[in-house]
Amino acid sequence: MSETVLSNNEQPTAADALETPAAKPAKRSGNGLAVLALLLGAAGVAVGGWGVWQVRQLQGSEQGQGQRLEALSEQTAALQQRDQQISAQLASLPAASELEDRRRLVSQLQGDQQRLSQRLETVLGESRKEWRLAEAEHLLRLATLRLSALQDITSAKALVEGADEILREQSDPGAFAAREQLARSLATLNSTAQPDRTGLFLKLAAQREQVQQLSAQSPEFDGNADALGALTSDGDGASRWSQWWAEISKYFQIEFNADDNVRPLLAGQSLNQLRLALSLTIEQAQWAALNGEAKVYTQALDDARSVLLANFNADNPQSKAMLDSLNALAEQPVSVVTPDLSESLAAVQAYIQRRHLPTEAEGGKP
């Protein structure tokens, strides 16, 4: 269409010539507007995209808030349920006045328990003291038995000392009389010598072993001391009479001053029987020494010495040594006069009874 118009109007007018330079700036401004419009469009698209993003963000935050609200709702429900449970527990608790009464009862119970514990300790302490006193009485009874049955001074002294130590542990002035009597008994025991019965028994056992070694000793004669020897010695000393007398004097000799101590020589069964009899008498002396039987001990040693003197040669060194030993043993004491502990036992028993009197009086009160 424009070409047709231009062909019809081939010669432009002056007005057209004047307007042509002005048309070029208008075209440039249109391009600027188009660019501006494009910019504005792009900005609008950007703003729209940002708005869509914001909307999505808002939607996401709303969903998160919804979830948090649900969680808060659940927590609120749980708290309400917990509150209800606590309220139920509080409702089941007693009142303040009742709690105060219970607290007071608990305090009273604790006080009663403490007093009961103290009383129990006191009772147990008293029971221990009673047991110890009963032990002291038993020790004194044992000491009395040892003295009466075995004459054992050493053991009795140790038992009495143990009883005195128990009374000292009591720390009771009421035990003064009992301890005084125990001190007297200890002084008496200390002044009493304890015979060495074990030593006597062993010494007698050694003598029993020596009995089996006793043997008869043949008498020896001194040929130079008699008158016949003096007569035969006269002359040259080589006579037939001197030789005959020297030979025959080996078998017999006439003794004009013989004393009564000469004993026949024992041999065979008789000697064994005498050894057995002597051993039995010494064994009896051993038994008497262990049991403190002074009469039996003395009689047994007398019998042993009688057998030894009557049947064995006193000039025999073995017999003489045994006789000296038996004489020495006969002088040793095997029994003692034991002190009487009945007064000490009675004093301890009286002290124990005095301790029981206050307890029995208190037990009789209503």
JSON list of C-alpha atoms in Angstrom, two decimals, residues 9 20 44 48 57 91 96 111 127 210-211 215 221 223 240 247 251 253-254 257 269 286 291 300 311 336 356 358 365:
[
{"chain": "A", "resi": 9, "resn": "ASN", "atom": "CA", "xyz": [2.76, 11.02, -5.16]},
{"chain": "A", "resi": 20, "resn": "THR", "atom": "CA", "xyz": [11.25, 13.80, 7.20]},
{"chain": "A", "resi": 44, "resn": "GLY", "atom": "CA", "xyz": [7.12, -7.77, 36.37]},
{"chain": "A", "resi": 48, "resn": "GLY", "atom": "CA", "xyz": [5.73, -12.28, 39.90]},
{"chain": "A", "resi": 57, "resn": "GLN", "atom": "CA", "xyz": [7.43, -20.00, 51.48]},
{"chain": "A", "resi": 91, "resn": "ALA", "atom": "CA", "xyz": [-6.89, -35.58, 96.25]},
{"chain": "A", "resi": 96, "resn": "ALA", "atom": "CA", "xyz": [-2.58, -31.17, 106.54]},
{"chain": "A", "resi": 111, "resn": "GLY", "atom": "CA", "xyz": [12.29, -41.40, 120.27]},
{"chain": "A", "resi": 127, "resn": "SER", "atom": "CA", "xyz": [24.13, -59.78, 130.63]},
{"chain": "A", "resi": 210, "resn": "GLN", "atom": "CA", "xyz": [68.95, -99.87, 136.23]},
{"chain": "A", "resi": 211, "resn": "VAL", "atom": "CA", "xyz": [67.20, -102.83, 137.91]},
{"chain": "A", "resi": 215, "resn": "SER", "atom": "CA", "xyz": [74.03, -108.66, 138.75]},
{"chain": "A", "resi": 221, "resn": "PHE", "atom": "CA", "xyz": [89.79, -112.31, 148.78]},
{"chain": "A", "resi": 223, "resn": "GLY", "atom": "CA", "xyz": [95.55, -113.50, 149.95]},
{"chain": "A", "resi": 240, "resn": "ARG", "atom": "CA", "xyz": [105.36, -127.07, 146.62]},
{"chain": "A", "resi": 247, "resn": "GLU", "atom": "CA", "xyz": [96.07, -122.64, 143.56]},
{"chain": "A", "resi": 251, "resn": "TYR", "atom": "CA", "xyz": [88.25, -121.60, 145.13]},
{"chain": "A", "resi": 253, "resn": "GLN", "atom": "CA", "xyz": [89.07, -119.27, 151.85]},
{"chain": "A", "resi": 254, "resn": "ILE", "atom": "CA", "xyz": [88.45, -119.53, 155.54]},
{"chain": "A", "resi": 257, "resn": "ASN", "atom": "CA", "xyz": [85.68, -112.49, 160.97]},
{"chain": "A", "resi": 269, "resn": "GLN", "atom": "CA", "xyz": [65.17, -117.77, 137.68]},
{"chain": "A", "resi": 286, "resn": "GLN", "atom": "CA", "xyz": [55.94, -93.89, 140.38]},
{"chain": "A", "resi": 291, "resn": "ASN", "atom": "CA", "xyz": [48.85, -89.12, 142.30]},
{"chain": "A", "resi": 300, "resn": "ALA", "atom": "CA", "xyz": [56.84, -98.57, 147.97]},
{"chain": "A", "resi": 311, "resn": "ASN", "atom": "CA", "xyz": [68.82, -110.09, 148.17]},
{"chain": "A", "resi": 336, "resn": "VAL", "atom": "CA", "xyz": [51.21, -80.98, 150.03]},
{"chain": "A", "resi": 356, "resn": "HIS", "atom": "CA", "xyz": [20.76, -59.89, 141.68]},
{"chain": "A", "resi": 358, "resn": "PRO", "atom": "CA", "xyz": [18.03, -54.94, 142.95]},
{"chain": "A", "resi": 365, "resn": "LYS", "atom": "CA", "xyz": [7.11, -54.03, 141.44]}
]
